[in-house]
XYZ file of C-alpha atoms in Angstrom:
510
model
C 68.765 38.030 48.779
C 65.030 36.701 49.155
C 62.745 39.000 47.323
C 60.548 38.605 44.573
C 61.225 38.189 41.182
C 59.907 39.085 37.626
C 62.653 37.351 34.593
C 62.680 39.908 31.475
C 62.886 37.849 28.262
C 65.564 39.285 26.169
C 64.692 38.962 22.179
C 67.224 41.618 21.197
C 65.163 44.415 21.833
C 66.591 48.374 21.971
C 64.382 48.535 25.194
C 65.481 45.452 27.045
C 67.047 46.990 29.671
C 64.860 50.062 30.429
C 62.129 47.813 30.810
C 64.130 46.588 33.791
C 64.827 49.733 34.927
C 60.827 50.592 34.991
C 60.308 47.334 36.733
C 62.855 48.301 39.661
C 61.031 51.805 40.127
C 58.413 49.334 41.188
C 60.589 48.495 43.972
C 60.386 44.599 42.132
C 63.640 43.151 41.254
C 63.981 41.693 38.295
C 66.363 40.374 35.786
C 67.056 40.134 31.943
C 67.817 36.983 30.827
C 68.506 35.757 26.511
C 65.757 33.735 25.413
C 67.725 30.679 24.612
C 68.574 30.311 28.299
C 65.334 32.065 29.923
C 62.870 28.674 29.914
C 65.419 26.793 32.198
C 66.047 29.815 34.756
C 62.489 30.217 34.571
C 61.616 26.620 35.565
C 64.234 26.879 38.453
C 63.634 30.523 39.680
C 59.704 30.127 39.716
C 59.408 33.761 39.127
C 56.464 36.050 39.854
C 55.755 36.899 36.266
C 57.537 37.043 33.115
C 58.340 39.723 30.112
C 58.982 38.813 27.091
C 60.704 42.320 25.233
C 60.221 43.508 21.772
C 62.931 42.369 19.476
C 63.818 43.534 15.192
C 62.642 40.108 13.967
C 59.238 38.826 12.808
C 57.633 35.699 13.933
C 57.116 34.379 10.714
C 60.834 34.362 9.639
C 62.382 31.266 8.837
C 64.094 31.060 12.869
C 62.762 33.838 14.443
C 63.754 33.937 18.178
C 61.264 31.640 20.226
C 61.268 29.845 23.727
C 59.310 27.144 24.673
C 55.722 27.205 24.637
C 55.642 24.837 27.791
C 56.069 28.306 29.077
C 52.495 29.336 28.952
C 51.185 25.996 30.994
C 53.490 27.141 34.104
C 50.653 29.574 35.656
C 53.092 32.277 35.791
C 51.610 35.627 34.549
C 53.407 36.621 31.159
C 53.467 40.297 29.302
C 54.300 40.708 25.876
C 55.478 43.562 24.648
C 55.720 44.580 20.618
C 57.870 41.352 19.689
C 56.761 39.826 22.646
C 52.555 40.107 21.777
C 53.326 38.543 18.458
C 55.334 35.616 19.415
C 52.745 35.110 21.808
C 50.038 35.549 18.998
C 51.384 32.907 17.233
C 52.452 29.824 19.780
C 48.882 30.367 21.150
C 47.269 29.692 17.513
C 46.735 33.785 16.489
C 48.004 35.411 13.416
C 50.540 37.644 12.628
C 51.383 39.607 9.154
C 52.790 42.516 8.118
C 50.662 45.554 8.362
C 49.439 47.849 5.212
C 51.146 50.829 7.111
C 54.211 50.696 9.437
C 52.713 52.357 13.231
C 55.450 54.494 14.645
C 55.887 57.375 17.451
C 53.139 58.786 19.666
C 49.933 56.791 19.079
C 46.251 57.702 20.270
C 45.029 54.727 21.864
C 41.463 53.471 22.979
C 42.364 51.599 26.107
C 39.395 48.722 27.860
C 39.760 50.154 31.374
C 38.401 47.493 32.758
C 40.834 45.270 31.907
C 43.276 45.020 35.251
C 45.842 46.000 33.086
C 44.963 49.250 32.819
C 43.029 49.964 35.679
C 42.375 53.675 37.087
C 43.980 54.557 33.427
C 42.341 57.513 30.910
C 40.499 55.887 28.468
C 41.469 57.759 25.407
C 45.715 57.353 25.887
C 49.081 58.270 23.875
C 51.571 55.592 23.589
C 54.187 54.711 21.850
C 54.304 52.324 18.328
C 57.413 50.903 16.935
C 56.462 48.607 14.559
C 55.374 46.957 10.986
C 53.979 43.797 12.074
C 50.064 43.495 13.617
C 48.407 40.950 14.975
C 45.651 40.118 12.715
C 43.816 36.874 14.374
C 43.910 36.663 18.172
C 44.562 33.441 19.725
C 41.516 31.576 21.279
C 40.923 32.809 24.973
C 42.143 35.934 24.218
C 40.263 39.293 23.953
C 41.152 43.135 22.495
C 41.766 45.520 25.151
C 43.274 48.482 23.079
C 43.307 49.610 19.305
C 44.547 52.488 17.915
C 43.178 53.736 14.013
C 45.784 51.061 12.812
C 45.980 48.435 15.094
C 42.410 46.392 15.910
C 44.634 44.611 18.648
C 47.176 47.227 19.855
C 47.002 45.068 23.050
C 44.972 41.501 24.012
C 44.621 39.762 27.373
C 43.981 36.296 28.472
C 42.611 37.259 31.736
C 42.000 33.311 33.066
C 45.620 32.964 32.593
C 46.941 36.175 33.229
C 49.275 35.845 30.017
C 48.620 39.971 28.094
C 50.123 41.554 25.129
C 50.488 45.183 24.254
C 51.794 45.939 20.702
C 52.906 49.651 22.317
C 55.830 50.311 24.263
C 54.653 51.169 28.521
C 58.825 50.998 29.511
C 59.474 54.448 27.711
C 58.213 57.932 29.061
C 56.338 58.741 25.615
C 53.640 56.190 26.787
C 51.684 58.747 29.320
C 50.762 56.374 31.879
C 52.597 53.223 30.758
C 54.276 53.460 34.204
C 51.244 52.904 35.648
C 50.468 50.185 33.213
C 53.423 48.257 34.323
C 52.722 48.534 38.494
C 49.079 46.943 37.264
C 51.220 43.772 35.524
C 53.369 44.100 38.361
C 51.103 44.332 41.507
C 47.994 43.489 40.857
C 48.717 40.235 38.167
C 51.822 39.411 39.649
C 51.019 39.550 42.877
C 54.503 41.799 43.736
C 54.656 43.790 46.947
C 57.496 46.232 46.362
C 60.084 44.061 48.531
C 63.337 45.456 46.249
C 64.747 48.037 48.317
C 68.121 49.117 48.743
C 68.062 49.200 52.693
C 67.738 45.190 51.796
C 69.899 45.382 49.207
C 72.726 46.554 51.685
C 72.039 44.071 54.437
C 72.174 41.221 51.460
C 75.009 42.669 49.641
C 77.398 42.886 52.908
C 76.765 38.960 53.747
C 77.351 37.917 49.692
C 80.981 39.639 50.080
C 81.623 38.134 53.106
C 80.739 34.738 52.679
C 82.504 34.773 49.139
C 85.719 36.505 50.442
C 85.860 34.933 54.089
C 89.512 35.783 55.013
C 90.867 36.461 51.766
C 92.304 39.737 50.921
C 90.473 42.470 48.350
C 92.013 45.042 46.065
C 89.902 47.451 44.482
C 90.301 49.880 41.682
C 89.010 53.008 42.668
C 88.361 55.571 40.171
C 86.854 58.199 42.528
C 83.883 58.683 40.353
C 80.375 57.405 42.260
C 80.270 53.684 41.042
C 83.829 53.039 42.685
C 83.491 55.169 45.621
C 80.324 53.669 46.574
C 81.927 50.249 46.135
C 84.625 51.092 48.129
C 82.109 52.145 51.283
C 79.978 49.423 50.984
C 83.756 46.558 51.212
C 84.737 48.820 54.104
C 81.673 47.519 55.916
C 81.526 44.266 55.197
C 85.101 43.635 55.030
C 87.262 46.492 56.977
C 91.422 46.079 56.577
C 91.005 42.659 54.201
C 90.375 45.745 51.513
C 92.968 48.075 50.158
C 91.915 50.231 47.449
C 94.269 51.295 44.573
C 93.709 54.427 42.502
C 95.189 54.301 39.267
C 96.272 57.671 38.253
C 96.789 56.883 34.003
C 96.917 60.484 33.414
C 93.728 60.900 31.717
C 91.578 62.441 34.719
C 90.118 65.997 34.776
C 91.907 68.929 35.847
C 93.203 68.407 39.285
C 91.025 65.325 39.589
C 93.845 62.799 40.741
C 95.061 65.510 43.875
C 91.275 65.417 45.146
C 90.700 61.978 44.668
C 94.194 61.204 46.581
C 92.515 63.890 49.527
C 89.197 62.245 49.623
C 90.349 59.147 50.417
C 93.762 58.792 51.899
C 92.522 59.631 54.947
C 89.341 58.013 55.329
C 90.668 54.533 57.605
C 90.507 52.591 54.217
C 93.918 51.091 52.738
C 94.689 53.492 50.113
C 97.475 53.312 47.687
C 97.982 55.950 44.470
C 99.958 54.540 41.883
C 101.143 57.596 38.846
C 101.289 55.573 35.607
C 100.572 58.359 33.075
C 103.423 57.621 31.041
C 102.702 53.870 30.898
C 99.295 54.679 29.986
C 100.471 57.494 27.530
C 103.304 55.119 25.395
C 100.384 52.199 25.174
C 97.997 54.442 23.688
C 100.715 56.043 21.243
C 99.476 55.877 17.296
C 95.718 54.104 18.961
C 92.589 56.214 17.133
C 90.331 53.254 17.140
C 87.786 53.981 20.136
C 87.196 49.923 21.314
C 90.561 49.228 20.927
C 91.774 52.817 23.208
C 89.277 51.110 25.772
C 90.584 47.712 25.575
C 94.088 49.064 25.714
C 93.266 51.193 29.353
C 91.240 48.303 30.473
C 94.401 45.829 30.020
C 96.487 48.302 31.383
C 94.480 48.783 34.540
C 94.650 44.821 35.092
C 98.068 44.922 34.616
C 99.014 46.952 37.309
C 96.846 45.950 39.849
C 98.341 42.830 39.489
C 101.970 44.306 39.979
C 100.714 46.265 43.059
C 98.927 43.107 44.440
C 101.786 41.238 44.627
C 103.985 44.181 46.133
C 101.747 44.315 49.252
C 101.616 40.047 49.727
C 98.759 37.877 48.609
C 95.501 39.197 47.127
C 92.690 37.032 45.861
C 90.083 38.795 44.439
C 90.123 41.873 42.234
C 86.874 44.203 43.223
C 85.237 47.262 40.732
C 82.412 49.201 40.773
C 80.971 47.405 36.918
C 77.379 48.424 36.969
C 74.585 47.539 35.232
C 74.886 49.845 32.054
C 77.729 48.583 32.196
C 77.754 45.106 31.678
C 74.590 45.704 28.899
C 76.301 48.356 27.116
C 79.207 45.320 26.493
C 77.153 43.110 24.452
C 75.870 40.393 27.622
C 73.106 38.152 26.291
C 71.327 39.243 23.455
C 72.549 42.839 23.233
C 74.448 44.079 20.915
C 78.005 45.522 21.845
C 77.928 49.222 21.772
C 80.769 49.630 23.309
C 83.539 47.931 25.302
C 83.555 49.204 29.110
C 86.539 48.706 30.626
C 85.825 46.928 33.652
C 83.787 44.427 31.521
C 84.396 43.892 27.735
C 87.841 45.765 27.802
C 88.877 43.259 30.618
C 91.914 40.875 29.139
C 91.750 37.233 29.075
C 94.069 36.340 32.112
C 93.436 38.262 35.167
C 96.078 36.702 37.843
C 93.007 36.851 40.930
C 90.775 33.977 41.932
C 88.182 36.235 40.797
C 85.947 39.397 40.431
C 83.966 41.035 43.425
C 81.414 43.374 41.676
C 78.677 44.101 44.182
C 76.785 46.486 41.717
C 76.751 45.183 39.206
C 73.224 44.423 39.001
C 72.479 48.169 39.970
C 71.556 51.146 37.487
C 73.312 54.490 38.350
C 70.627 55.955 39.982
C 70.212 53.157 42.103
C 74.336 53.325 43.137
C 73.098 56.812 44.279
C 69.968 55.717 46.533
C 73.122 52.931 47.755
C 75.669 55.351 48.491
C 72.779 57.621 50.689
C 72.133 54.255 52.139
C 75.487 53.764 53.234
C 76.248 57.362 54.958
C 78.552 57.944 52.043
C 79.824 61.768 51.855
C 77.151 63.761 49.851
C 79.572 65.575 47.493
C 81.108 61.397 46.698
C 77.774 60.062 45.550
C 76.289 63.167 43.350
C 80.118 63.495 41.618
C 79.441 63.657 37.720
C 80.031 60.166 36.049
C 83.022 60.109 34.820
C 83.962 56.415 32.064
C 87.151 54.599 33.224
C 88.977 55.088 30.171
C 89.035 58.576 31.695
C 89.443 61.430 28.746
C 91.191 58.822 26.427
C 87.539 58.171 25.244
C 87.212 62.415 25.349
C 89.844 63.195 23.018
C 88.814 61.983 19.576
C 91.739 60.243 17.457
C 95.149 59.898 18.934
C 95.548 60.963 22.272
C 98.899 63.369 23.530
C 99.518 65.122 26.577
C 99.098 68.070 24.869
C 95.418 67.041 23.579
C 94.911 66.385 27.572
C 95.909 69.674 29.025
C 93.364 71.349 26.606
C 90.386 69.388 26.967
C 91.501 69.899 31.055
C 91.497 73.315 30.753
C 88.212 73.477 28.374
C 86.624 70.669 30.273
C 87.000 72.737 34.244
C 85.839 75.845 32.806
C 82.559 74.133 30.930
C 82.023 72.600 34.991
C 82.548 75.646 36.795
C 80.080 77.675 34.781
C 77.637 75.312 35.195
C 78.091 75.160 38.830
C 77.691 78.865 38.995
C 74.658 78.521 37.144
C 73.233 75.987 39.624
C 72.625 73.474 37.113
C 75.059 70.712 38.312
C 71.783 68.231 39.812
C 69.621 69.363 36.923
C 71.902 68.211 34.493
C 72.999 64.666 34.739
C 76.138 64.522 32.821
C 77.993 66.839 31.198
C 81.273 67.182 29.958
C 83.541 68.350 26.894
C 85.200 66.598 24.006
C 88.044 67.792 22.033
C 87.194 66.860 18.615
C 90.034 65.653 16.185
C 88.528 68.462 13.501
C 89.967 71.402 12.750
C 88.668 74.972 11.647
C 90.054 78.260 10.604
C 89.427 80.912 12.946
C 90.344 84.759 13.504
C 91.582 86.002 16.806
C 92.419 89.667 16.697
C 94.165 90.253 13.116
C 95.560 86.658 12.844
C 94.132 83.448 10.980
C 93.730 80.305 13.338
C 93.600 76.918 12.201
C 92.985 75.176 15.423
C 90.520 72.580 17.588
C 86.909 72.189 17.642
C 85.699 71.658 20.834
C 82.266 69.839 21.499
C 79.823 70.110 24.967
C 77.846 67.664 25.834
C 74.996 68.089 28.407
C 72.460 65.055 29.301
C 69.045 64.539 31.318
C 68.623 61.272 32.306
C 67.317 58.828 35.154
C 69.009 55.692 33.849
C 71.682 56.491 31.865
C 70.236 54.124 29.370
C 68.458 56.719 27.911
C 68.834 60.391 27.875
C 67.906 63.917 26.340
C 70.073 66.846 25.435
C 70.111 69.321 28.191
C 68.294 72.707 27.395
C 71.276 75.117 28.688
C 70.485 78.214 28.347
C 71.850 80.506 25.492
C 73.505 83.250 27.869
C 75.593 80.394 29.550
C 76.292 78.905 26.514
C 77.621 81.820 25.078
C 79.560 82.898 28.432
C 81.446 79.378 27.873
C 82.164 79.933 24.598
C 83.784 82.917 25.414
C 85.708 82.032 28.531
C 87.015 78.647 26.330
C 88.154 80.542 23.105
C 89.568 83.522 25.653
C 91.708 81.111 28.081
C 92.564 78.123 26.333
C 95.062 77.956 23.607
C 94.551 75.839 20.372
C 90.585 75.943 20.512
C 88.806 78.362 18.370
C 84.997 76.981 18.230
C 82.915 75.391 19.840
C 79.630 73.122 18.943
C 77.016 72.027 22.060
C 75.383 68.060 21.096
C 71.862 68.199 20.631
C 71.616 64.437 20.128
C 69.258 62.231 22.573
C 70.202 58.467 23.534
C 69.251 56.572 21.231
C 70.322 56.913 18.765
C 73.309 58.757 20.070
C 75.398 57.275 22.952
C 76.290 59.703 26.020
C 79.559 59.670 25.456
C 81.203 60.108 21.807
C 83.224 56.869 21.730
């Protein structure tokens, strides 16, 4: 796809990738990239600007992460952020020591408005600190455009070169306007037009699977969910009958879920095949507790028998899945660290019997698979379906997993749903689901002592997915819930609601 470019610097910082995600609001692609191998792409791509991210180490460590400085003689326009203002502090001949007092949460600010940085911005701002190290000596060149009461430079600009540095944090929403702070860097440094759209991003996307598939034939493993749906739309068009998509029915879907997904697509005109493999899943995972290695277990297991269905219906070359973004960071690529394995990337084995993977979002962030599958004419009720993780509920139910475990986090699980539908609350929350909890409490149901399941909710607000807040349900739902749980399933006797954001919680619990 031609379109503009900005390369993201990755030095390990918990913000990496929603700094990307800011970026594409912009409507400017961009891309995240470890610094060891950034200098090269760099050099190749001849991007429109560069970000170098925040990152846990100091510059004055013995090896602290670094790229070359040959980078600031290119004439592209660079922004440093936290990390990324003090490495450039110090190649350029600046100073940089630990601070008398570590700077941390929401931050008044004094911002130089007429820097272009942060143009048409209030003067006196709130942004965001994270950080123990200050730059103490600017390099030559350089001027302060923002201090706070403990920062002299909270931010510094080389306007002749167009290279800035902001010791805050503009990528996350407690910065007030570092949105806007970022579409400055973006548009008026950068040069960037807003060319990333996903009307493009369709016409491009078709031509890549075409070209790479030519008359080779496609299977992909379709979950249902809005990542795989959407995947399976957009191979339809650029592909037709040279696609036939498998669902995988491991027994750890929500109530009901693998008769509707069966409905929504058998008949659509796309090869469909359901394959019921809930006892193969169910022996594999017998005795498992350990959350990566439950995910690594599905994730083999889903390999495994696309395999054996790809050879039952004759030659198939590539394997196809709707791995997005999230995704792919979320497994430990470049500098992250692993958080968790997703199946379709880090739970994937070592042999796959295909020529190789077709993953056409997997540079997308969920909300972006959304704007895609509008783009696309996919069916309304496909692409707002809550997210739902491949390893299904065997990443719901904490500790070993049974059938038995299953049916009650089913049951628990549709009635949490269907209240909040009721409610109207489905688009205003994000995500939300149960978890059946491998603690358990004594209870009293009429005369008698339980001693049986805790169940926990969890409810999200997000736009990423890399981040996200506890929803605010209201009490009087809660409680109705509560009640309708206890009342109608068996072997649950309380129930807890998580109140913990991302970061430093993850959405799901494992």
């Amino acid at each position: 796809m031609d379109h503009q470019e900005i390369i993201i610097v990755d030095f390990g910082g918990q913000y990496s990738q929603i700094i990307a995600r800011r970026v594409r609001e912009w409507h400017v692609f961009c891309e995240v990239i470890p610094y060891k191998k950034a200098f090269e792409v760099i050099k190749e791509k001849k991007p429109e600007g560069i970000i170098f991210t925040g990152g846990a180490d100091s510059v004055y460590d013995e090896n602290p992460p670094r790229i070359s400085t040959e980078i600031y003689d290119l004439g592209i326009p660079i922004l440093g952020i936290c990390y990324g203002m003090q490495l450039i502090a110090s190649d350029l001949g600046g100073k940089v020591e630990l601070g008398d007092a570590k700077e941390f949460g929401k931050t008044k600010t004094q911002l130089d408005i007429d820097s272009p940085f942060f143009k048409e911005l209030m003067e006196t701002n709130q942004v965001w600190m994270s950080h123990h190290d200050m730059v103490t000596k600017l390099p030559e060149e350089f001027e302060t455009i923002a201090s706070t009461d403990l920062s002299v430079h909270a931010a510094m600009a080389n306007h002749k070169k167009h290279i800035y540095g902001v010791q805050f944090h503009p990528e996350v929403h407690h910065t007030h306007e570092g949105k806007d702070m970022l579409k400055n860097f973006l548009y008026d440094i950068c040069g960037c037009t807003g060319d990333w759209t996903m009307e493009n991003y369709v016409k491009a996307a078709i031509n890549n699977i075409r070209e790479e598939v030519g008359e080779g034939k496609v299977l992909l493993a379709l979950s249902g969910g809005v990542d795989s749906s959407v995947c399976a739309k957009l191979l339809t068009e650029a592909i037709g009958n040279q696609l036939t998509c498998i669902f995988v029915d491991h027994g750890l879907m929500r109530k009901n879920e693998g008769d509707e997904v069966e409905a929504a697509f058998k008949d659509s005109g796309m090869n469909f095949i359901r394959v019921n493999a809930q006892e193969r899943f169910l022996k594999k995972l017998e005795g498992v507790t350990e959350p990566e290695e439950k995910r690594k277990i599905i994730g083999e297991e889903f390999i495994r028998v696309f395999e054996e269905e790809g050879k039952k219906i004759g030659q198939v070359d590539y394997l196809a899945q709707g791995t997005i973004y999230p995704d792919v960071i979320e497994s430990g690529e470049g500098e992250a660290a692993v958080i968790k394995s997703h199946h379709n990337v880090g739970g994937l084995p070592e042999v796959v019997d295909f020529k190789g993977l077709i993953e056409p979002l997997r540079d997308l962030f969920k909300d972006e698979v959304r704007e895609l599958g509008e783009e696309i004419g996919l069916a309304d009720y496909l692409v707002w379906r809550q997210p739902f993780p491949g390893p299904g509920l065997g990443i719901r139910v904490i500790g070993e997993i049974t059938k038995e475990k299953l049916d009650i986090l089913r049951d628990a699980d549709y009635i949490y749903r269907d209240e909040i539908k009721k409610a109207g609350l489905e688009r205003a929350i994000n995500q939300y689901f149960a978890v059946l909890t491998s603690n358990r409490s004594v209870g009293v149901m009429g005369d008698y002592r339980t001693y049986d399941y805790t169940l926990a909710l969890r409810g999200v607000t997000t736009t990423d997915f890399m981040t996200a807040d506890w929803a605010r349900i209201p009490y009087d739902i809660l409680e109705k819930i509560s009640s309708r749980i206890v009342g109608e399933v068996k072997h649950i006797n309380r129930i807890v609601y998580d109140i913990t954001s991302k970061p430093p919680a993850t959405i799901e619990w494992e």
